[in-house]
Amino acid sequence: MYAALLLFAFMCSTASTNAEHRQPCHSPNMTGYLNLMSLRGEIKAFGHFTYDSMGKKLRFTSNESQYVNSSQEHDLLMFFEEGIFYEIDSKNQSCEKKTLQSTLQPLDIPDDAKFLTAISVGNPSIDGEGIKLNIWMGSSAEVKGYSMSVTAGCLPLSSFYFSESVSVLISLSDVDNEIKDPDLLLVPPYCQGLPVEETPEGTEHSFLNEFI
Ligand SMILES: *[C@@H]1O[C@H](CO)[C@@H](O)[C@H](O)[C@H]1NC(C)=O
Ligand SMILES: *[C@@H]1O[C@H](CO)[C@@H](O)[C@H](O)[C@H]1NC(C)=O
Ligand SMILES: *[C@@H]1O[C@H](CO)[C@@H](O)[C@H](O)[C@H]1NC(C)=O
Ligand SMILES: *[C@@H]1O[C@H](CO)[C@@H](O)[C@H](O)[C@H]1NC(C)=O
C-alpha cells in the first residue's frame, strides 16, 4: 500500500516543481522494528533496531520468529560516521569488521533531499485515524532514487529505494523516541580489536546491500 503511494509520489515529482526550500529534518534517537521488503514482494528482513541519531549508529538484529527466510539472519552494527560496520554472530561470538563504501542511512533523510509534498494518510482530523506525512526525495551515489515519508516529528514511516537492479521498501513500526538499550550500540567485547577486512574488488558495502 505504502509502496504504491510512494511510487505514485515519486512519479508525480517529475512533473511538479516545488518552490519551497525546506531543510530536511533529522530523525531522533529511536528503537523499534524494521521491515525490509523487495518490491517483488519478498520480505528480506524483519527485526529490532536501535538508532543513535547524533552518533549516526545503527544496530539491526533480524527476528527469527518471523516469516523471514532464516538462512538470512542479520545482526549488524553500523557506524555511518566512521564508515565501519560489524557483522555480528552472537551465537558463536564471532564478528567481521568491514568498511562501509556507501554511508546511505536508511533511517535519516539525506541533507540534500528535496521536499516533495505533505500528505495526509487516513483521516487526521479524527484522533487515532490518521497521520500527516512529509515526503522527501532525492538520489545518491548508491541508489538512483529514494523517497522517504516521515511524520511531523521526523519519525520515518517508510522509505523506498530504487536502483537499476532492485527496489526496496523499508518500513518502521512500534517506534519509540529513545534508545532503550545503549549497550546494543557498543562493539561487543568479542569484536574488539579486529582488523578491518579487505573489501573485494567490485563489492560495495552498504546497509541496503547487506540484504540484496
Ligand atoms: C541519543 O542517544 C545517545 C546515545 O545514547 C545520547 O548520547 C544522546 O544524548 C541521545 N540524544 C537525545 C536527544 O536524547
Ligand atoms: C520478534 O518480533 C516480535 C514483534 O513482532 C517481538 O514481540 C519479539 O520479541 C521479537 N523477538 C526478538 C527475538 O526480537
Ligand atoms: C532461503 O534463502 C536461501 C539463500 O538465499 C535460498 O537458497 C533458499 O531457497 C531460501 N529458502 C526459502 C524457503 O525461501
Ligand atoms: C561462526 O558462524 C559463522 C556462520 O555460521 C561461520 O561462518 C564462522 O566461521 C563461525 N565462527 C567461528 C569462530 O566458529
PDB file of C-alpha atoms and ligand atoms in Angstrom:
ATOM      1  CA  MET A   1       0.000   0.000   0.000  1.00  0.00           C
ATOM      2  CA  TYR A   2       2.678   2.486   1.063  1.00  0.00           C
ATOM      3  CA  ALA A   3       4.838   1.203  -1.753  1.00  0.00           C
ATOM      4  CA  ALA A   4       2.183   2.219  -4.221  1.00  0.00           C
ATOM      5  CA  LEU A   5       1.770   5.534  -2.509  1.00  0.00           C
ATOM      6  CA  LEU A   6       5.458   6.273  -2.566  1.00  0.00           C
ATOM      7  CA  LEU A   7       5.791   5.169  -6.142  1.00  0.00           C
ATOM      8  CA  PHE A   8       2.938   7.449  -7.056  1.00  0.00           C
ATOM      9  CA  ALA A   9       4.505  10.335  -5.165  1.00  0.00           C
ATOM     10  CA  PHE A  10       7.775   9.659  -6.868  1.00  0.00           C
ATOM     11  CA  MET A  11       6.260   9.701 -10.321  1.00  0.00           C
ATOM     12  CA  CYS A  12       4.347  12.895  -9.654  1.00  0.00           C
ATOM     13  CA  SER A  13       7.521  14.548  -8.556  1.00  0.00           C
ATOM     14  CA  THR A  14       8.977  14.640 -12.039  1.00  0.00           C
ATOM     15  CA  ALA A  15       6.130  16.868 -13.092  1.00  0.00           C
ATOM     16  CA  SER A  16       5.914  19.057 -10.031  1.00  0.00           C
ATOM     17  CA  THR A  17       8.364  21.715  -9.068  1.00  0.00           C
ATOM     18  CA  ASN A  18       8.327  22.812  -5.512  1.00  0.00           C
ATOM     19  CA  ALA A  19       9.022  26.392  -4.709  1.00  0.00           C
ATOM     20  CA  GLU A  20       9.565  25.666  -1.045  1.00  0.00           C
ATOM     21  CA  HIS A  21      13.111  25.239   0.109  1.00  0.00           C
ATOM     22  CA  ARG A  22      12.890  23.253   3.261  1.00  0.00           C
ATOM     23  CA  GLN A  23      15.770  21.727   5.088  1.00  0.00           C
ATOM     24  CA  PRO A  24      15.363  18.025   5.772  1.00  0.00           C
ATOM     25  CA  CYS A  25      14.660  17.179   9.388  1.00  0.00           C
ATOM     26  CA  HIS A  26      16.749  14.602  11.222  1.00  0.00           C
ATOM     27  CA  SER A  27      15.311  11.601  12.960  1.00  0.00           C
ATOM     28  CA  PRO A  28      15.610  11.443  16.726  1.00  0.00           C
ATOM     29  CA  ASN A  29      17.067   8.555  18.699  1.00  0.00           C
ATOM     30  CA  MET A  30      14.828   5.580  18.085  1.00  0.00           C
ATOM     31  CA  THR A  31      14.090   1.993  18.965  1.00  0.00           C
ATOM     32  CA  GLY A  32      11.621  -0.125  17.027  1.00  0.00           C
ATOM     33  CA  TYR A  33      11.070  -2.721  14.336  1.00  0.00           C
ATOM     34  CA  LEU A  34      12.324  -2.506  10.775  1.00  0.00           C
ATOM     35  CA  ASN A  35      10.932  -4.411   7.846  1.00  0.00           C
ATOM     36  CA  LEU A  36      12.808  -4.573   4.564  1.00  0.00           C
ATOM     37  CA  MET A  37      10.987  -5.828   1.524  1.00  0.00           C
ATOM     38  CA  SER A  38      11.884  -6.084  -2.136  1.00  0.00           C
ATOM     39  CA  LEU A  39       9.227  -4.791  -4.459  1.00  0.00           C
ATOM     40  CA  ARG A  40       8.881  -8.277  -5.827  1.00  0.00           C
ATOM     41  CA  GLY A  41       7.189  -8.962  -2.532  1.00  0.00           C
ATOM     42  CA  GLU A  42       9.904 -10.852  -0.705  1.00  0.00           C
ATOM     43  CA  ILE A  43      10.407  -9.858   2.896  1.00  0.00           C
ATOM     44  CA  LYS A  44      14.165  -9.668   3.112  1.00  0.00           C
ATOM     45  CA  ALA A  45      14.439  -8.910   6.771  1.00  0.00           C
ATOM     46  CA  PHE A  46      12.402  -8.054   9.815  1.00  0.00           C
ATOM     47  CA  GLY A  47      13.834  -7.229  13.168  1.00  0.00           C
ATOM     48  CA  HIS A  48      14.622  -4.945  16.003  1.00  0.00           C
ATOM     49  CA  PHE A  49      16.634  -1.767  15.539  1.00  0.00           C
ATOM     50  CA  THR A  50      18.277   0.823  17.762  1.00  0.00           C
ATOM     51  CA  TYR A  51      19.368   4.122  16.279  1.00  0.00           C
ATOM     52  CA  ASP A  52      21.531   6.893  17.676  1.00  0.00           C
ATOM     53  CA  SER A  53      20.806   9.950  15.584  1.00  0.00           C
ATOM     54  CA  MET A  54      23.671  12.128  16.809  1.00  0.00           C
ATOM     55  CA  GLY A  55      26.292   9.423  16.708  1.00  0.00           C
ATOM     56  CA  LYS A  56      24.858   8.004  13.465  1.00  0.00           C
ATOM     57  CA  LYS A  57      24.950   4.472  14.794  1.00  0.00           C
ATOM     58  CA  LEU A  58      22.528   1.706  13.932  1.00  0.00           C
ATOM     59  CA  ARG A  59      22.062  -1.781  15.303  1.00  0.00           C
ATOM     60  CA  PHE A  60      19.766  -4.115  13.446  1.00  0.00           C
ATOM     61  CA  THR A  61      19.077  -7.667  14.537  1.00  0.00           C
ATOM     62  CA  SER A  62      16.745  -9.762  12.450  1.00  0.00           C
ATOM     63  CA  ASN A  63      13.964 -11.518  14.248  1.00  0.00           C
ATOM     64  CA  GLU A  64      13.982 -15.264  13.771  1.00  0.00           C
ATOM     65  CA  SER A  65      10.459 -15.736  14.969  1.00  0.00           C
ATOM     66  CA  GLN A  66       9.082 -14.083  11.850  1.00  0.00           C
ATOM     67  CA  TYR A  67       8.302 -15.492   8.443  1.00  0.00           C
ATOM     68  CA  VAL A  68      11.653 -14.450   7.038  1.00  0.00           C
ATOM     69  CA  ASN A  69      13.997 -16.994   5.456  1.00  0.00           C
ATOM     70  CA  SER A  70      16.082 -17.933   8.450  1.00  0.00           C
ATOM     71  CA  SER A  71      19.127 -18.746   6.347  1.00  0.00           C
ATOM     72  CA  GLN A  72      19.479 -14.985   6.008  1.00  0.00           C
ATOM     73  CA  GLU A  73      19.942 -13.875   9.580  1.00  0.00           C
ATOM     74  CA  HIS A  74      21.399 -10.468  10.196  1.00  0.00           C
ATOM     75  CA  ASP A  75      22.986  -8.779  13.134  1.00  0.00           C
ATOM     76  CA  LEU A  76      24.586  -5.541  12.034  1.00  0.00           C
ATOM     77  CA  LEU A  77      26.197  -2.708  13.938  1.00  0.00           C
ATOM     78  CA  MET A  78      26.844   0.244  11.652  1.00  0.00           C
ATOM     79  CA  PHE A  79      28.871   3.364  12.365  1.00  0.00           C
ATOM     80  CA  PHE A  80      27.955   5.622   9.484  1.00  0.00           C
ATOM     81  CA  GLU A  81      30.235   8.461  10.534  1.00  0.00           C
ATOM     82  CA  GLU A  82      33.294   6.253  10.759  1.00  0.00           C
ATOM     83  CA  GLY A  83      32.327   4.259   7.658  1.00  0.00           C
ATOM     84  CA  ILE A  84      32.730   0.974   9.504  1.00  0.00           C
ATOM     85  CA  PHE A  85      30.353  -1.850  10.313  1.00  0.00           C
ATOM     86  CA  TYR A  86      30.332  -5.153  12.142  1.00  0.00           C
ATOM     87  CA  GLU A  87      28.569  -8.326  11.150  1.00  0.00           C
ATOM     88  CA  ILE A  88      27.949  -9.992  14.446  1.00  0.00           C
ATOM     89  CA  ASP A  89      27.297 -13.635  15.121  1.00  0.00           C
ATOM     90  CA  SER A  90      26.302 -13.637  18.768  1.00  0.00           C
ATOM     91  CA  LYS A  91      25.706 -17.410  18.808  1.00  0.00           C
ATOM     92  CA  ASN A  92      29.308 -18.317  18.247  1.00  0.00           C
ATOM     93  CA  GLN A  93      30.553 -14.901  19.399  1.00  0.00           C
ATOM     94  CA  SER A  94      32.322 -14.032  16.208  1.00  0.00           C
ATOM     95  CA  CYS A  95      32.494 -10.861  14.174  1.00  0.00           C
ATOM     96  CA  GLU A  96      33.548  -9.417  10.911  1.00  0.00           C
ATOM     97  CA  LYS A  97      34.597  -5.784  10.698  1.00  0.00           C
ATOM     98  CA  LYS A  98      34.182  -4.154   7.317  1.00  0.00           C
ATOM     99  CA  THR A  99      34.310  -0.813   5.554  1.00  0.00           C
ATOM    100  CA  LEU A 100      31.105   0.902   4.507  1.00  0.00           C
ATOM    101  CA  GLN A 101      31.536   2.179   0.967  1.00  0.00           C
ATOM    102  CA  SER A 102      28.186   3.893   0.965  1.00  0.00           C
ATOM    103  CA  THR A 103      27.027   5.738   4.020  1.00  0.00           C
ATOM    104  CA  LEU A 104      23.418   5.991   2.890  1.00  0.00           C
ATOM    105  CA  GLN A 105      21.469   5.722   6.109  1.00  0.00           C
ATOM    106  CA  PRO A 106      18.107   4.062   5.985  1.00  0.00           C
ATOM    107  CA  LEU A 107      16.731   5.977   8.983  1.00  0.00           C
ATOM    108  CA  ASP A 108      17.759   9.533   8.251  1.00  0.00           C
ATOM    109  CA  ILE A 109      16.902  11.911   5.456  1.00  0.00           C
ATOM    110  CA  PRO A 110      19.995  12.880   3.477  1.00  0.00           C
ATOM    111  CA  ASP A 111      20.882  16.579   3.766  1.00  0.00           C
ATOM    112  CA  ASP A 112      20.467  17.136   0.038  1.00  0.00           C
ATOM    113  CA  ALA A 113      16.987  15.568  -0.137  1.00  0.00           C
ATOM    114  CA  LYS A 114      14.249  17.687  -1.640  1.00  0.00           C
ATOM    115  CA  PHE A 115      10.882  18.243  -0.069  1.00  0.00           C
ATOM    116  CA  LEU A 116       8.228  16.818  -2.313  1.00  0.00           C
ATOM    117  CA  THR A 117       4.937  17.231  -0.567  1.00  0.00           C
ATOM    118  CA  ALA A 118       2.931  16.802   2.594  1.00  0.00           C
ATOM    119  CA  ILE A 119       0.108  14.279   2.571  1.00  0.00           C
ATOM    120  CA  SER A 120      -2.479  13.030   4.983  1.00  0.00           C
ATOM    121  CA  VAL A 121      -2.976   9.318   5.395  1.00  0.00           C
ATOM    122  CA  GLY A 122      -6.330   8.238   6.759  1.00  0.00           C
ATOM    123  CA  ASN A 123      -8.294  10.978   8.440  1.00  0.00           C
ATOM    124  CA  PRO A 124      -6.014  13.143  10.579  1.00  0.00           C
ATOM    125  CA  SER A 125      -8.920  15.185  11.897  1.00  0.00           C
ATOM    126  CA  ILE A 126     -10.112  12.186  13.905  1.00  0.00           C
ATOM    127  CA  ASP A 127      -7.856  11.230  16.769  1.00  0.00           C
ATOM    128  CA  GLY A 128      -6.096   7.949  16.035  1.00  0.00           C
ATOM    129  CA  GLU A 129      -7.436   7.693  12.483  1.00  0.00           C
ATOM    130  CA  GLY A 130      -4.718   9.327  10.502  1.00  0.00           C
ATOM    131  CA  ILE A 131      -1.326  10.898  10.260  1.00  0.00           C
ATOM    132  CA  LYS A 132       0.260  13.730   8.336  1.00  0.00           C
ATOM    133  CA  LEU A 133       3.406  12.831   6.484  1.00  0.00           C
ATOM    134  CA  ASN A 134       6.124  14.815   4.797  1.00  0.00           C
ATOM    135  CA  ILE A 135       7.646  13.196   1.760  1.00  0.00           C
ATOM    136  CA  TRP A 136      11.256  13.784   0.829  1.00  0.00           C
ATOM    137  CA  MET A 137      13.087  12.519  -2.189  1.00  0.00           C
ATOM    138  CA  GLY A 138      16.421  12.534  -3.898  1.00  0.00           C
ATOM    139  CA  SER A 139      19.136  10.417  -5.393  1.00  0.00           C
ATOM    140  CA  SER A 140      22.542   9.345  -4.257  1.00  0.00           C
ATOM    141  CA  ALA A 141      25.642   7.617  -5.496  1.00  0.00           C
ATOM    142  CA  GLU A 142      24.248   4.300  -4.338  1.00  0.00           C
ATOM    143  CA  VAL A 143      20.630   4.455  -5.456  1.00  0.00           C
ATOM    144  CA  LYS A 144      19.064   6.042  -8.453  1.00  0.00           C
ATOM    145  CA  GLY A 145      16.286   7.424  -6.336  1.00  0.00           C
ATOM    146  CA  TYR A 146      14.698   7.323  -2.950  1.00  0.00           C
ATOM    147  CA  SER A 147      11.621   8.671  -1.329  1.00  0.00           C
ATOM    148  CA  MET A 148      11.077   8.848   2.410  1.00  0.00           C
ATOM    149  CA  SER A 149       7.900   9.601   4.271  1.00  0.00           C
ATOM    150  CA  VAL A 150       8.272  10.919   7.794  1.00  0.00           C
ATOM    151  CA  THR A 151       5.924  12.160  10.494  1.00  0.00           C
ATOM    152  CA  ALA A 152       5.904  15.772  11.681  1.00  0.00           C
ATOM    153  CA  GLY A 153       8.388  14.742  14.374  1.00  0.00           C
ATOM    154  CA  CYS A 154      10.656  13.206  11.720  1.00  0.00           C
ATOM    155  CA  LEU A 155       9.963   9.572  12.537  1.00  0.00           C
ATOM    156  CA  PRO A 156      10.401   7.630   9.292  1.00  0.00           C
ATOM    157  CA  LEU A 157       7.366   5.599   8.326  1.00  0.00           C
ATOM    158  CA  SER A 158       8.614   4.123   5.101  1.00  0.00           C
ATOM    159  CA  SER A 159      11.406   4.638   2.641  1.00  0.00           C
ATOM    160  CA  PHE A 160      11.543   3.479  -0.909  1.00  0.00           C
ATOM    161  CA  TYR A 161      14.857   2.998  -2.714  1.00  0.00           C
ATOM    162  CA  PHE A 162      15.376   2.066  -6.290  1.00  0.00           C
ATOM    163  CA  SER A 163      18.412   1.322  -8.378  1.00  0.00           C
ATOM    164  CA  GLU A 164      18.922  -0.289 -11.783  1.00  0.00           C
ATOM    165  CA  SER A 165      18.708  -3.764 -10.358  1.00  0.00           C
ATOM    166  CA  VAL A 166      16.456  -3.687  -7.348  1.00  0.00           C
ATOM    167  CA  SER A 167      13.837  -1.733  -5.480  1.00  0.00           C
ATOM    168  CA  VAL A 168      13.469  -1.920  -1.757  1.00  0.00           C
ATOM    169  CA  LEU A 169      10.907  -0.703   0.718  1.00  0.00           C
ATOM    170  CA  ILE A 170      11.884  -0.164   4.336  1.00  0.00           C
ATOM    171  CA  SER A 171       9.162   0.428   6.868  1.00  0.00           C
ATOM    172  CA  LEU A 172       9.371   1.035  10.576  1.00  0.00           C
ATOM    173  CA  SER A 173       6.880   0.131  13.250  1.00  0.00           C
ATOM    174  CA  ASP A 174       6.450   0.357  17.032  1.00  0.00           C
ATOM    175  CA  VAL A 175       8.916   3.222  17.163  1.00  0.00           C
ATOM    176  CA  ASP A 176       9.957   4.742  20.471  1.00  0.00           C
ATOM    177  CA  ASN A 177      11.786   8.071  20.567  1.00  0.00           C
ATOM    178  CA  GLU A 178      14.618   6.819  22.710  1.00  0.00           C
ATOM    179  CA  ILE A 179      17.401   4.320  22.924  1.00  0.00           C
ATOM    180  CA  LYS A 180      16.200   1.621  25.258  1.00  0.00           C
ATOM    181  CA  ASP A 181      19.407  -0.359  25.484  1.00  0.00           C
ATOM    182  CA  PRO A 182      22.529   1.753  24.761  1.00  0.00           C
ATOM    183  CA  ASP A 183      24.694  -1.366  25.057  1.00  0.00           C
ATOM    184  CA  LEU A 184      23.372  -2.536  21.710  1.00  0.00           C
ATOM    185  CA  LEU A 185      25.332   0.298  20.116  1.00  0.00           C
ATOM    186  CA  LEU A 186      28.615  -0.731  21.707  1.00  0.00           C
ATOM    187  CA  VAL A 187      31.033  -3.018  19.926  1.00  0.00           C
ATOM    188  CA  PRO A 188      30.730  -6.370  21.733  1.00  0.00           C
ATOM    189  CA  PRO A 189      33.890  -7.405  23.634  1.00  0.00           C
ATOM    190  CA  TYR A 190      34.488 -10.336  21.292  1.00  0.00           C
ATOM    191  CA  CYS A 191      34.536  -7.951  18.302  1.00  0.00           C
ATOM    192  CA  GLN A 192      37.050  -5.516  19.680  1.00  0.00           C
ATOM    193  CA  GLY A 193      40.469  -5.095  18.167  1.00  0.00           C
ATOM    194  CA  LEU A 194      39.578  -6.873  14.962  1.00  0.00           C
ATOM    195  CA  PRO A 195      41.318  -5.808  11.767  1.00  0.00           C
ATOM    196  CA  VAL A 196      39.132  -4.354   9.029  1.00  0.00           C
ATOM    197  CA  GLU A 197      38.556  -6.956   6.342  1.00  0.00           C
ATOM    198  CA  GLU A 198      39.533  -6.054   2.859  1.00  0.00           C
ATOM    199  CA  THR A 199      36.640  -5.284   0.567  1.00  0.00           C
ATOM    200  CA  PRO A 200      36.783  -7.476  -2.527  1.00  0.00           C
ATOM    201  CA  GLU A 201      37.121  -5.678  -5.844  1.00  0.00           C
ATOM    202  CA  GLY A 202      33.697  -4.703  -7.158  1.00  0.00           C
ATOM    203  CA  THR A 203      31.953  -5.061  -3.799  1.00  0.00           C
ATOM    204  CA  GLU A 204      30.238  -2.104  -2.243  1.00  0.00           C
ATOM    205  CA  HIS A 205      29.150  -2.492   1.339  1.00  0.00           C
ATOM    206  CA  SER A 206      26.144  -0.529   2.475  1.00  0.00           C
ATOM    207  CA  PHE A 207      23.118  -1.099   4.655  1.00  0.00           C
ATOM    208  CA  LEU A 208      20.920  -1.918   1.661  1.00  0.00           C
ATOM    209  CA  ASN A 209      23.485  -4.182   0.037  1.00  0.00           C
ATOM    210  CA  GLU A 210      23.506  -6.404   3.089  1.00  0.00           C
ATOM    211  CA  PHE A 211      20.029  -7.569   2.112  1.00  0.00           C
ATOM    212  CA  ILE A 212      20.131  -7.649  -1.669  1.00  0.00           C
TER     213      ILE A 212
HETATM  214  C1  LIG B   1      20.737   9.812  21.815  1.00  0.00           C
HETATM  215  O1  LIG B   1      21.455   8.729  22.306  1.00  0.00           O
HETATM  216  C2  LIG B   1      22.830   8.977  22.579  1.00  0.00           C
HETATM  217  C3  LIG B   1      23.485   7.664  22.953  1.00  0.00           C
HETATM  218  O2  LIG B   1      22.796   7.014  23.982  1.00  0.00           O
HETATM  219  C4  LIG B   1      22.932  10.044  23.669  1.00  0.00           C
HETATM  220  O3  LIG B   1      24.297  10.350  23.888  1.00  0.00           O
HETATM  221  C5  LIG B   1      22.198  11.290  23.224  1.00  0.00           C
HETATM  222  O4  LIG B   1      22.195  12.233  24.254  1.00  0.00           O
HETATM  223  C6  LIG B   1      20.762  10.947  22.834  1.00  0.00           C
HETATM  224  N1  LIG B   1      20.146  12.135  22.266  1.00  0.00           N
HETATM  225  C7  LIG B   1      18.973  12.583  22.721  1.00  0.00           C
HETATM  226  C8  LIG B   1      18.468  13.800  22.022  1.00  0.00           C
HETATM  227  O5  LIG B   1      18.363  12.026  23.615  1.00  0.00           O
HETATM  228  C1  LIG B   2      10.193 -10.581  17.274  1.00  0.00           C
HETATM  229  O1  LIG B   2       9.201  -9.606  16.940  1.00  0.00           O
HETATM  230  C2  LIG B   2       8.096  -9.535  17.817  1.00  0.00           C
HETATM  231  C3  LIG B   2       7.213  -8.408  17.362  1.00  0.00           C
HETATM  232  O2  LIG B   2       6.694  -8.641  16.092  1.00  0.00           O
HETATM  233  C4  LIG B   2       8.541  -9.305  19.254  1.00  0.00           C
HETATM  234  O3  LIG B   2       7.425  -9.357  20.104  1.00  0.00           O
HETATM  235  C5  LIG B   2       9.576 -10.332  19.652  1.00  0.00           C
HETATM  236  O4  LIG B   2      10.053 -10.019  20.950  1.00  0.00           O
HETATM  237  C6  LIG B   2      10.715 -10.319  18.680  1.00  0.00           C
HETATM  238  N1  LIG B   2      11.730 -11.293  19.035  1.00  0.00           N
HETATM  239  C7  LIG B   2      13.020 -10.976  19.043  1.00  0.00           C
HETATM  240  C8  LIG B   2      13.951 -12.094  19.384  1.00  0.00           C
HETATM  241  O5  LIG B   2      13.436  -9.854  18.791  1.00  0.00           O
HETATM  242  C1  LIG B   3      16.320 -19.062   1.717  1.00  0.00           C
HETATM  243  O1  LIG B   3      17.421 -18.341   1.166  1.00  0.00           O
HETATM  244  C2  LIG B   3      18.402 -19.143   0.556  1.00  0.00           C
HETATM  245  C3  LIG B   3      19.564 -18.271   0.146  1.00  0.00           C
HETATM  246  O2  LIG B   3      19.143 -17.095  -0.488  1.00  0.00           O
HETATM  247  C4  LIG B   3      17.746 -19.878  -0.635  1.00  0.00           C
HETATM  248  O3  LIG B   3      18.705 -20.726  -1.237  1.00  0.00           O
HETATM  249  C5  LIG B   3      16.568 -20.712  -0.126  1.00  0.00           C
HETATM  250  O4  LIG B   3      15.904 -21.324  -1.202  1.00  0.00           O
HETATM  251  C6  LIG B   3      15.586 -19.836   0.649  1.00  0.00           C
HETATM  252  N1  LIG B   3      14.554 -20.667   1.252  1.00  0.00           N
HETATM  253  C7  LIG B   3      13.268 -20.350   1.207  1.00  0.00           C
HETATM  254  C8  LIG B   3      12.336 -21.297   1.899  1.00  0.00           C
HETATM  255  O5  LIG B   3      12.848 -19.350   0.617  1.00  0.00           O
HETATM  256  C1  LIG B   4      30.560 -18.616  13.324  1.00  0.00           C
HETATM  257  O1  LIG B   4      29.483 -18.929  12.478  1.00  0.00           O
HETATM  258  C2  LIG B   4      29.618 -18.421  11.167  1.00  0.00           C
HETATM  259  C3  LIG B   4      28.346 -18.716  10.396  1.00  0.00           C
HETATM  260  O2  LIG B   4      27.659 -19.816  10.901  1.00  0.00           O
HETATM  261  C4  LIG B   4      30.829 -19.046  10.497  1.00  0.00           C
HETATM  262  O3  LIG B   4      30.963 -18.505   9.195  1.00  0.00           O
HETATM  263  C5  LIG B   4      32.048 -18.713  11.328  1.00  0.00           C
HETATM  264  O4  LIG B   4      33.170 -19.366  10.762  1.00  0.00           O
HETATM  265  C6  LIG B   4      31.852 -19.162  12.755  1.00  0.00           C
HETATM  266  N1  LIG B   4      32.988 -18.708  13.521  1.00  0.00           N
HETATM  267  C7  LIG B   4      33.548 -19.416  14.478  1.00  0.00           C
HETATM  268  C8  LIG B   4      34.707 -18.774  15.184  1.00  0.00           C
HETATM  269  O5  LIG B   4      33.164 -20.541  14.763  1.00  0.00           O
END
